[in-house]
Structure formats: structure tokens, C-alpha cells
Short mmCIF file of C-alpha atoms in Angstrom, two decimals:
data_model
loop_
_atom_site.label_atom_id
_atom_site.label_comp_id
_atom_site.label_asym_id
_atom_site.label_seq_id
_atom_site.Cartn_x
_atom_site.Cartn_y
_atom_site.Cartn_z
CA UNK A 1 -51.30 26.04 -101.17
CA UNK A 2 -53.11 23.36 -102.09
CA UNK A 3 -55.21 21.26 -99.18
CA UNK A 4 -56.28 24.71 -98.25
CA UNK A 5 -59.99 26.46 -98.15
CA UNK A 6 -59.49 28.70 -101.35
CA UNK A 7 -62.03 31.38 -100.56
CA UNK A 8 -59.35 32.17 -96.94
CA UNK A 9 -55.75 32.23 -98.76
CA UNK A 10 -53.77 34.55 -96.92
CA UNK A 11 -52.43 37.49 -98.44
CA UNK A 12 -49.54 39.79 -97.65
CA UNK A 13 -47.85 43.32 -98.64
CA UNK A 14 -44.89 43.73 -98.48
CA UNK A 15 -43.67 46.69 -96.82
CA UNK A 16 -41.28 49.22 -97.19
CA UNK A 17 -39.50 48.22 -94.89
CA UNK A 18 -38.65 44.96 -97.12
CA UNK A 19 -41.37 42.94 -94.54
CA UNK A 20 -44.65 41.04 -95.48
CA UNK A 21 -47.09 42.34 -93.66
CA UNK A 22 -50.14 41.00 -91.39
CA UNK A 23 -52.20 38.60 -93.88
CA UNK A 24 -55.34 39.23 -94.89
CA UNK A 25 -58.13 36.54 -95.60
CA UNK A 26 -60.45 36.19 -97.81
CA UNK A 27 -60.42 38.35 -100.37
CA UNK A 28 -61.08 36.35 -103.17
CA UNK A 29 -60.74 32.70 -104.39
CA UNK A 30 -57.48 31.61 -104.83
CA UNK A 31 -57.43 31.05 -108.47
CA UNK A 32 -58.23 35.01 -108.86
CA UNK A 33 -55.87 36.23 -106.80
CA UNK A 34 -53.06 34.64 -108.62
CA UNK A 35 -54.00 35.62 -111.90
CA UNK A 36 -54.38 39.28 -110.65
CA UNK A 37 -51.29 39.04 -109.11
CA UNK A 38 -49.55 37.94 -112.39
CA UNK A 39 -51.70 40.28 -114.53
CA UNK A 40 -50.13 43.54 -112.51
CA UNK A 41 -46.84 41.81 -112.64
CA UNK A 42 -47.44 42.07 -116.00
CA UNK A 43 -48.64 45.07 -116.88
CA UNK A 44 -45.90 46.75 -114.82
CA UNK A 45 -43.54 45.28 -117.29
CA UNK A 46 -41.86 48.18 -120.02
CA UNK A 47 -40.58 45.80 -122.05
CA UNK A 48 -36.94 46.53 -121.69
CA UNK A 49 -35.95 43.66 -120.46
CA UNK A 50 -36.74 39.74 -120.48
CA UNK A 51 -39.20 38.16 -117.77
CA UNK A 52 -40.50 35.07 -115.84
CA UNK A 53 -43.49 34.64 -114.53
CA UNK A 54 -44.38 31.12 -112.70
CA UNK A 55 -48.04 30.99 -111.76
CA UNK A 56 -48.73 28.08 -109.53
CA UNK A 57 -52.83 27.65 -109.13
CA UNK A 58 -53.70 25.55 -106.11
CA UNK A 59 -56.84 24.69 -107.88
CA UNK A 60 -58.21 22.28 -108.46
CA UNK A 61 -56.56 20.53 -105.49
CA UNK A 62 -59.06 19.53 -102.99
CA UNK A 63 -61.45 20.97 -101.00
CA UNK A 64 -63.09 20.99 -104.45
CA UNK A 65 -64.93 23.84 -103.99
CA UNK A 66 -65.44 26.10 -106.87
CA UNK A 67 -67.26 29.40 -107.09
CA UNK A 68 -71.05 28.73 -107.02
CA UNK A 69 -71.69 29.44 -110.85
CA UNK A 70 -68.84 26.79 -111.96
CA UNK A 71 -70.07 24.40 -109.71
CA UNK A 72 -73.87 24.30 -111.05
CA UNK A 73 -72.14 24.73 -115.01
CA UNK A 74 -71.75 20.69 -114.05
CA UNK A 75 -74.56 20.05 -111.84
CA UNK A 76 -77.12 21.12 -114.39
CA UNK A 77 -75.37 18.07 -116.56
CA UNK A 78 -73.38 15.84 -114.44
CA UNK A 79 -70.50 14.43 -116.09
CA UNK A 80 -70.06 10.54 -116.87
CA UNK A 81 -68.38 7.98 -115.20
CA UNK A 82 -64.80 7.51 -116.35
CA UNK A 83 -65.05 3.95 -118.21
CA UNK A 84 -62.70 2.40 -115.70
CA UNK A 85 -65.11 3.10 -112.62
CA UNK A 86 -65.00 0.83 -109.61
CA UNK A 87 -66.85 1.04 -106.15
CA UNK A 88 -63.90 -0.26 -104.68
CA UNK A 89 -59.63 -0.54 -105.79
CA UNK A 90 -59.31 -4.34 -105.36
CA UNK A 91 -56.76 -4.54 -102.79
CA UNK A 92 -54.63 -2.13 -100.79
CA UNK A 93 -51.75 -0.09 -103.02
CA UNK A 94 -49.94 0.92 -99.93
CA UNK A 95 -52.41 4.01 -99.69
CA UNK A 96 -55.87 2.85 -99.26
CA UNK A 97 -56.29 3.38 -95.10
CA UNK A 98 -53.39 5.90 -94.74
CA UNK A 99 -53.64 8.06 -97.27
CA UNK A 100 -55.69 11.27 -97.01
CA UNK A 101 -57.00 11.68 -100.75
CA UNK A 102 -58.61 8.31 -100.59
CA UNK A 103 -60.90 9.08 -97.60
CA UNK A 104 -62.57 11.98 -99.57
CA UNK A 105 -65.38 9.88 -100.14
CA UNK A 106 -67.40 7.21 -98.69
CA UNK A 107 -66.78 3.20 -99.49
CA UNK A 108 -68.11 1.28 -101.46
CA UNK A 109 -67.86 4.41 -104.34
CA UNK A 110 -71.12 5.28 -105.64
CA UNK A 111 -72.22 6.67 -108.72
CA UNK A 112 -73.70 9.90 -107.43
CA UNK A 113 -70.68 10.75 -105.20
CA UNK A 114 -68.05 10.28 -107.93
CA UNK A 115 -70.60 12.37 -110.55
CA UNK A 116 -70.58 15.01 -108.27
CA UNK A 117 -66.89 15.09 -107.19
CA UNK A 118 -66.46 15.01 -111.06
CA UNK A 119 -68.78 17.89 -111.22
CA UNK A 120 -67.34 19.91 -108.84
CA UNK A 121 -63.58 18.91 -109.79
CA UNK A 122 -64.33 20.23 -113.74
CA UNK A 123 -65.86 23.69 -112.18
CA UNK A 124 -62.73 24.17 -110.67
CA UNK A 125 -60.72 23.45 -113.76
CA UNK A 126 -63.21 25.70 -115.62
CA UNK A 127 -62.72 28.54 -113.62
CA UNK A 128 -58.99 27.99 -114.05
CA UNK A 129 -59.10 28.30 -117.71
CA UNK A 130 -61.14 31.46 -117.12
CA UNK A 131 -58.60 33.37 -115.33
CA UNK A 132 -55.73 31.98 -117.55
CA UNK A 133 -57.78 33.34 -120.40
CA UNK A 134 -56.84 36.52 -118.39
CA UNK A 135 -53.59 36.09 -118.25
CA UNK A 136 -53.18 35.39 -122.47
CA UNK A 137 -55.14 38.37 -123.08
CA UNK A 138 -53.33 40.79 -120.29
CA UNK A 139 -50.19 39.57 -123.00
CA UNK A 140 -52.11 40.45 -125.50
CA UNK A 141 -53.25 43.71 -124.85
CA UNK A 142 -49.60 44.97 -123.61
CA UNK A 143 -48.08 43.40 -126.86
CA UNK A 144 -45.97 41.14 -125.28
CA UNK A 145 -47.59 37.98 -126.49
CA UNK A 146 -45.59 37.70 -130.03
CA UNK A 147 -42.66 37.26 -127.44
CA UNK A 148 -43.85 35.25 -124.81
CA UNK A 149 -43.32 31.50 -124.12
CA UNK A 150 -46.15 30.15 -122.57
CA UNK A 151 -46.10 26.55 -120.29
CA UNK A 152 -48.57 25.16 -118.65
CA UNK A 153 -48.31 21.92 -117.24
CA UNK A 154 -49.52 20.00 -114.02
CA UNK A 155 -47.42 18.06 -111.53
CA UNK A 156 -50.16 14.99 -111.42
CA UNK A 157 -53.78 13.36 -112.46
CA UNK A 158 -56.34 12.24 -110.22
CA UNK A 159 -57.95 9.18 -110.63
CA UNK A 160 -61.45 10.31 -109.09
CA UNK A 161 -63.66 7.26 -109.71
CA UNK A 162 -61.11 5.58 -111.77
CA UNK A 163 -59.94 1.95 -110.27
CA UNK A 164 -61.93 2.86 -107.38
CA UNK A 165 -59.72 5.65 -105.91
CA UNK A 166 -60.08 9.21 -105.54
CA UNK A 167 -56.61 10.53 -105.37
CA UNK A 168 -53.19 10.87 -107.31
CA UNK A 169 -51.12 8.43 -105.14
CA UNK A 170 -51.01 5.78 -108.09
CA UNK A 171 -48.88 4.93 -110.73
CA UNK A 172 -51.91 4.15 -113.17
CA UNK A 173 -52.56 6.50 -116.25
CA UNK A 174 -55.00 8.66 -115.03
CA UNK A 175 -52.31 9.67 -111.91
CA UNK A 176 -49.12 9.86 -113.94
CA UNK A 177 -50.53 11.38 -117.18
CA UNK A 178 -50.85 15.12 -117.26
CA UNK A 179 -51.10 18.29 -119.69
CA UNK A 180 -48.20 19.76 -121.48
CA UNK A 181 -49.44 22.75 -123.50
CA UNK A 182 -46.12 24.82 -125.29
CA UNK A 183 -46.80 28.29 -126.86
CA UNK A 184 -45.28 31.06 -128.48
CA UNK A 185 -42.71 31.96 -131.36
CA UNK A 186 -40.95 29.28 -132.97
CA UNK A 187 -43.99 26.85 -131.77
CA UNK A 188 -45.56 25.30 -134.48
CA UNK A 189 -49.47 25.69 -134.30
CA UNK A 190 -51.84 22.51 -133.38
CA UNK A 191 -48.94 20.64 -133.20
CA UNK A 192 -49.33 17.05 -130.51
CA UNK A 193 -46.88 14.66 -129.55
CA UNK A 194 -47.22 11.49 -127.68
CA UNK A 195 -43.66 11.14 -126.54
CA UNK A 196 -42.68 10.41 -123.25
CA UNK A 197 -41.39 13.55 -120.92
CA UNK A 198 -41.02 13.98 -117.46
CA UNK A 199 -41.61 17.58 -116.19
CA UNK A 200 -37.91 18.07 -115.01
CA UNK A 201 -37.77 18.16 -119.33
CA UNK A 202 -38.85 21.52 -119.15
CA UNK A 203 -35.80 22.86 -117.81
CA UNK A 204 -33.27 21.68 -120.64
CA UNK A 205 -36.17 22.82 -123.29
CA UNK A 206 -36.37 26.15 -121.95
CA UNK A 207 -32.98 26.20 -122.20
CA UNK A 208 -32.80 24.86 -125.43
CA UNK A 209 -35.21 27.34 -126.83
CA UNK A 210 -33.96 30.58 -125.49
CA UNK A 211 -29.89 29.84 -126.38
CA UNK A 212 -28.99 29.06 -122.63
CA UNK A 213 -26.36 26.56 -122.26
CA UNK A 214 -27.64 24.10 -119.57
CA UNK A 215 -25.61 23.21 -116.71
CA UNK A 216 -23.79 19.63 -116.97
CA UNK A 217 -25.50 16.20 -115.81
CA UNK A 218 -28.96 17.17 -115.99
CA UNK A 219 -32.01 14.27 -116.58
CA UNK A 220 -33.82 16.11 -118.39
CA UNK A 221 -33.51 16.45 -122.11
CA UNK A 222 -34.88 18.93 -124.70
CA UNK A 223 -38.43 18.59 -126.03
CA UNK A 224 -37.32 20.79 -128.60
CA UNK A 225 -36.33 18.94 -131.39
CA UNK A 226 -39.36 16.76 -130.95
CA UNK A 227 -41.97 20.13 -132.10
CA UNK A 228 -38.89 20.81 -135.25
CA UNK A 229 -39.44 17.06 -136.29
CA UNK A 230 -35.74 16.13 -135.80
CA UNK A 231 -37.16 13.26 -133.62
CA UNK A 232 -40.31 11.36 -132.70
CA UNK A 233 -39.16 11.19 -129.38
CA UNK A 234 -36.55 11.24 -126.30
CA UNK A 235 -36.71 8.24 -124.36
CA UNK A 236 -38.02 4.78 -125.22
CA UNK A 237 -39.27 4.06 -121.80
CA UNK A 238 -40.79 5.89 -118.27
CA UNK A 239 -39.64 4.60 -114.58
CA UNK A 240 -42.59 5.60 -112.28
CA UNK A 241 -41.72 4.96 -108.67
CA UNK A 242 -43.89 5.93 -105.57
CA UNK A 243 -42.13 5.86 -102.30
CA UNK A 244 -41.72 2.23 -101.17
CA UNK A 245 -44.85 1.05 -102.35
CA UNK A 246 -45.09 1.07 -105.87
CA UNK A 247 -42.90 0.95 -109.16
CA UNK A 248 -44.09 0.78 -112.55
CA UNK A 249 -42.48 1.03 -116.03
CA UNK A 250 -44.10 1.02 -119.29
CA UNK A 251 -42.88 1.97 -123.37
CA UNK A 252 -44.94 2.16 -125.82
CA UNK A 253 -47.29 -0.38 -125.68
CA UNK A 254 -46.67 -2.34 -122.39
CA UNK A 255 -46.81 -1.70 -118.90
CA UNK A 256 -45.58 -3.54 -115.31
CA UNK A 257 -46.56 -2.12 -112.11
CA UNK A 258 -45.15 -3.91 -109.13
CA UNK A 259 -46.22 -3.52 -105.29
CA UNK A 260 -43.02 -4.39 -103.41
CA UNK A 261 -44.95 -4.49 -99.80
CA UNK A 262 -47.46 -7.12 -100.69
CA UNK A 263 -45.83 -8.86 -103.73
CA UNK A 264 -47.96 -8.53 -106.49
CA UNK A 265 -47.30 -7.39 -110.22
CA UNK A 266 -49.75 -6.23 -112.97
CA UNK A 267 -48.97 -6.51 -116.30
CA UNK A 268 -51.54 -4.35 -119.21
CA UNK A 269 -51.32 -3.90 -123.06
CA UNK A 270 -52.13 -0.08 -123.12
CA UNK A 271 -53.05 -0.57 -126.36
CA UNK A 272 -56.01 -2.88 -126.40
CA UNK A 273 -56.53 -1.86 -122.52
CA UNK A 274 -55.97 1.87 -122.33
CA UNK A 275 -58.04 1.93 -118.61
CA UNK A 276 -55.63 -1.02 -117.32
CA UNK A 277 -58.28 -3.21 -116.16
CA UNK A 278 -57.14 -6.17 -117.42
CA UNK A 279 -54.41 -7.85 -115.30
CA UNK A 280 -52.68 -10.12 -117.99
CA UNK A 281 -49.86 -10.91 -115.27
CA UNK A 282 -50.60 -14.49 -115.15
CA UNK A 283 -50.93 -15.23 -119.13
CA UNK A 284 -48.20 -17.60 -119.70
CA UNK A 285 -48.70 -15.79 -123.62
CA UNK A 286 -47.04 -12.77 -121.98
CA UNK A 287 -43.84 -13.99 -120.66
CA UNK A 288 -41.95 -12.32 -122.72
CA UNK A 289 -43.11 -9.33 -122.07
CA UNK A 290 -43.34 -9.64 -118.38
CA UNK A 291 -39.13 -11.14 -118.41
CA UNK A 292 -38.55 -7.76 -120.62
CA UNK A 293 -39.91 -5.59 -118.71
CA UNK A 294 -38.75 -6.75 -115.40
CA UNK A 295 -35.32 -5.91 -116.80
CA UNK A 296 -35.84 -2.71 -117.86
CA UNK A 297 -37.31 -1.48 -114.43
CA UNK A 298 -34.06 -3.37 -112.58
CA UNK A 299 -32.58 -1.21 -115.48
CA UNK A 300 -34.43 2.03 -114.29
CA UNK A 301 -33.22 1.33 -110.51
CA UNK A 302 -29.84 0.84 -110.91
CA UNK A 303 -29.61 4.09 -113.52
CA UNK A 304 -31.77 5.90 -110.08
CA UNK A 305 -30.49 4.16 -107.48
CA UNK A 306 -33.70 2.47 -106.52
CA UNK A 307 -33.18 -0.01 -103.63
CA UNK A 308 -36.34 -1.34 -103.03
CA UNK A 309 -36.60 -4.81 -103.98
CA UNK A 310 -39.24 -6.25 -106.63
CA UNK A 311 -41.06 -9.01 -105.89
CA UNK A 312 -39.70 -12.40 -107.32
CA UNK A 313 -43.03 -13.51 -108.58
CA UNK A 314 -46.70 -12.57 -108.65
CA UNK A 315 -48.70 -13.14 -105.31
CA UNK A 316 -52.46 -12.40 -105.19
CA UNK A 317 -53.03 -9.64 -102.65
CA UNK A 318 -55.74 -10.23 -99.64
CA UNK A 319 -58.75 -8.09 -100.25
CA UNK A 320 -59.65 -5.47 -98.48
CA UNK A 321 -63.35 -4.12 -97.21
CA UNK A 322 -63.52 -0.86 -95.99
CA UNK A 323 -67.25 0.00 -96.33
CA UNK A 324 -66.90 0.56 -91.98
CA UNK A 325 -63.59 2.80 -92.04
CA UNK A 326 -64.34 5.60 -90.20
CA UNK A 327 -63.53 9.23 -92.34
CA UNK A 328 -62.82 12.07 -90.00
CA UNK A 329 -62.65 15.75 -92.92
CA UNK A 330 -59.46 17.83 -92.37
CA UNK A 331 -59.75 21.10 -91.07
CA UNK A 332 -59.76 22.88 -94.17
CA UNK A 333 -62.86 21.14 -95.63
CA UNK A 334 -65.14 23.77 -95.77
CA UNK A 335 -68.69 23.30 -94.38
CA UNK A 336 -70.94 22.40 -97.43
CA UNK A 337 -68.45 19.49 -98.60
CA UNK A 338 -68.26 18.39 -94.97
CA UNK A 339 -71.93 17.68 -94.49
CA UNK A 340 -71.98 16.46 -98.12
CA UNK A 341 -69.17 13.75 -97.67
CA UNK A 342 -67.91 13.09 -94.46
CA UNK A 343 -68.44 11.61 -91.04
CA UNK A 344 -68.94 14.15 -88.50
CA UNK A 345 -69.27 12.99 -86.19
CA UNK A 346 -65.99 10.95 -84.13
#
């Protein structure tokens, strides 16, 4: 999966005998062998009867390491900073020392490093699109793409640069915001939506779209109606929770993040602030908001059954300085991005 060198993914037969077989390494990057894998899945289709098909790319989860060409594609131009950049998150989230994703890359943050993880992080995604270009024309050529639904979708951001961090365990925009792309008959063309969804939606829309009656007592609801224009939306509100160390909620307009461990809150207007870098907590002119929104996440956690407790008021958090922690590479890294970004020495 993922965390994995993706030029040595193992790969297996499967026998006659109903057995996988000795792996073999190697063979190509990961992101290719998937997309062959699905493209003689489904070519071997005859179209007699329905199919699924659920391709899950470990790219571009690190060791960001795409093939050579994709790589320089972004060298040749590196990209920009995101416009919430910071050398260093201003105190510790509850992942800052523990947390693998956030050692990727030496502290303070530096321009070049964060250019070139950007660099290499697009190549990947790049190379992606490639081979799902593969895919879509694999439908096309067997005519099965005037019948196919097509999702694709991604279980989390990365903040890369952004406040500071490198990795997804935030509840910030960049980590909680992801692609939802919806294709095939019945879809309206070009058509975008800002509504809220959670990825468990997909379920009850799939559903939805295909005339399956859904189990009872599910979360999720149908996106469906939102692409007909029978609504606008499905829920007025997100709860965004990360293990014991974070909870944030946000509508429209306004969001509260609280860190239970260490007691602090932020409060940002996403409209005038879309990179949440203004901490308007403290502004006695946002009271109301803060007193609204403190019931709606109690809200959330009763309707989840959220136990951890919120903090009763803002406290400032200590800073942090971890320009001497020492950052040790896993032992998937491979070599090029150890010399390039790690300490290796123990």
C-alpha cells in the first residue's frame, strides 16, 4: 500500500490451485500495475453482465518518488508556495514529534524543500492521471463507457508546506478537503457543487443511482439529488474529529477547531480567510459565533458519541522548537529521497 517503495510492490498469481503464488518485485511502479490490472479486468469483460471495479492507487502517498520524467516535468518549473506557507506550525497539534508524516522534512521548513516536495508530490499525481487516462479510454475502446459510472475520490489532503506541516493529520482545509469527480449517464456535464459530503455518501448515491434500495440506518445520504437540482445541498454542517487530539466543525462560512490535550480553540471566517491563518478566537466581535458553534460540535458528539471533552475556554499553547529533533527515514524511503531529506546518520 501506501508508505511503501512503489518501484518493489509485490505481485502475485494466483494459482490453480485457488493459491497466490510467490510475489514478485519490481516489475513496474505501482501506479502501472494497477491500471494494467484493471485494464485486463476490463477488457475480459463481454458485457453480459454488470461490473465493479475499485482501483485503489497508493500514489501519491509518500516516498514521493515518481518516475524520473514526472519528476523533472516539475523541476524544470518548480511549483509555488501554497499562500499559507510557514517554516514552522505554531505549536504542537498532538502530531508534531510523534507523527511520522511530519518528520519528512527538516525544521524550520524551507522554501526549497517544500518546492521540491511539491514538485515531486504533483509528478506523482501527474502520472496518476496518465494511467487513469488509460483506464477511460480502455472503456472507451470496449464500448462500455456510455454505461459506466465513474468515481474518483481521495480519502485525504496533505498540507505539504501549508501551516508549516507536511502531512494529512490535521483538521485544516488543505487535510480534510479532497476531490469528488462523478461521471457517466444521467451525470450532467461540467456540473460543480460545493456542498458538504463525507465519502461514506458514496454508498447511498450509488445506491441511489443504480435503483438499489439501501440498507436501513446508514450516515450517508444521496448526492444525487444535489447533480438533478432538487437541492443545493445535504447537510448544513461537517464534524471533523481526529483521534483524541483534535475536533473541528465548520458550515458555511465559519469554522472552530478545538485541541482537547492542550486547551486551545481557533476560530476562522473561511470566507475572508480561506488559508485559516487568522485566529479570530479571542475577538470579543465573534462571540456569537464562537457560543454557536461550540453547540453545534457538543451537537455533533452527542449525535457520534464523541466523549472527549472540549476545552472550557481558550488557552494559548506553549511553543514548540524543533529545529534539533532528530529524523531517522523509514525503511521504505528509497535511497535518493534519503540522502535528499533525512538524517542518516543515528
Amino acid at each position: 500500500g501506501g508508505m511503501a517503495d512503489h518501484t518493489q510492490v509485490p505481485v502475485h498469481d494466483l494459482g490453480v490451485d485457488g493459491r497466490l503464488t510467490e510475489p514478485r518485485f519490481g516489475q513496474s511502479f505501482s501506479t502501472e500495475l494497477f491500471a494494467d490490472s484493471v485494464i485486463d479486468f476490463l477488457k475480459s469483460q463481454n458485457g453480459t453482465k454488470p461490473f465493479f471495479a475499485y482501483v485503489a492507487f497508493t500514489a501519491p502517498h509518500d516516498p514521493r518518488q515518481p518516475p524520473e520524467p514526472f519528476r523533472e516535468q516539475y523541476y524544470r518549473s518548480l511549483p509555488p508556495l501554497p499562500a499559507n506557507f510557514l517554516q514552522q506550525h505554531p505549536f504542537d497539534n498532538g502530531m508534531m514529534i510523534g507523527g511520522r508524516d511530519e518528520n519528512l522534512g527538516a525544521w524550520p521548513r524551507t522554501e526549497a524543500m517544500v518546492r521540491d516536495q511539491l514538485a515531486e508530490y504533483y509528478g506523482m499525481i501527474t502520472h496518476m492521471d496518465e494511467q487513469i487516462g488509460r483506464i477511460l479510454q480502455t472503456l472507451r475502446e470496449t464500448g462500455q463507457a456510455g454505461n459506466t459510472l465513474v468515481v474518483f475520490t481521495a480519502d485525504n489532503g496533505l498540507a505539504l508546506g501549508s501551516h508549516g506541516l507536511l502531512g494529512k493529520q490535521s483538521v485544516y482545509e488543505h487535510s480534510m478537503r479532497t476531490p469528488l469527480i462523478i461521471a457517466g449517464p444521467g451525470i450532467p456535464r461540467g456540473k460543480s457543487s460545493q456542498a458538504f459530503t463525507y465519502l461514506f455518501d458514496l454508498f447511498p448515491t450509488l445506491c441511489d443511482v443504480l435503483g438499489i434500495k439501501p440498507p436501513g440506518a446508514l450516515a450517508g445520504k444521496s448526492l444525487k439529488p444535489i447533480w438533478e437540482g432538487r437541492q443545493d445541498r445535504v447537510r448544513e454542517s461537517v464534524f471533523l474529529p481526529f483521534l483524541d487530539i483534535q475536533r473541528a466543525v465548520r458550515d458555511e462560512r465559519w469554522k472552530l477547531i478545538a485541541y482537547p490535550e492542550i486547551g486551545h480553540l481557533q476560530l476562522f471566517d473561511l470566507e475572508s480567510d480561506p488559508h485559516e491563518l487568522t485566529n479570530l478566537i479571542d475577538d470579543a466581535a465573534q462571540a456569537e459565533h464562537v457560543n454557536r458553534l461550540r453547540k453545534l460540535m457538543t451537537g455533533w458528539q452527542k449525535q457520534m458519541g464523541d466523549t472527549v471533552k472540549l476545552p472550557a475556554r481558550n488557552r494559548q499553547p506553549p511553543k514548540i522548537d524543533l529545529t534539533r529533533l532528530k529524523r531517522l527515514p523509514d525503511p521504505w524511503q528509497p535511497e535518493w529521497i534519503v540522502k535528499k531529506y533525512f538524517d542518516v546518520t543515528p
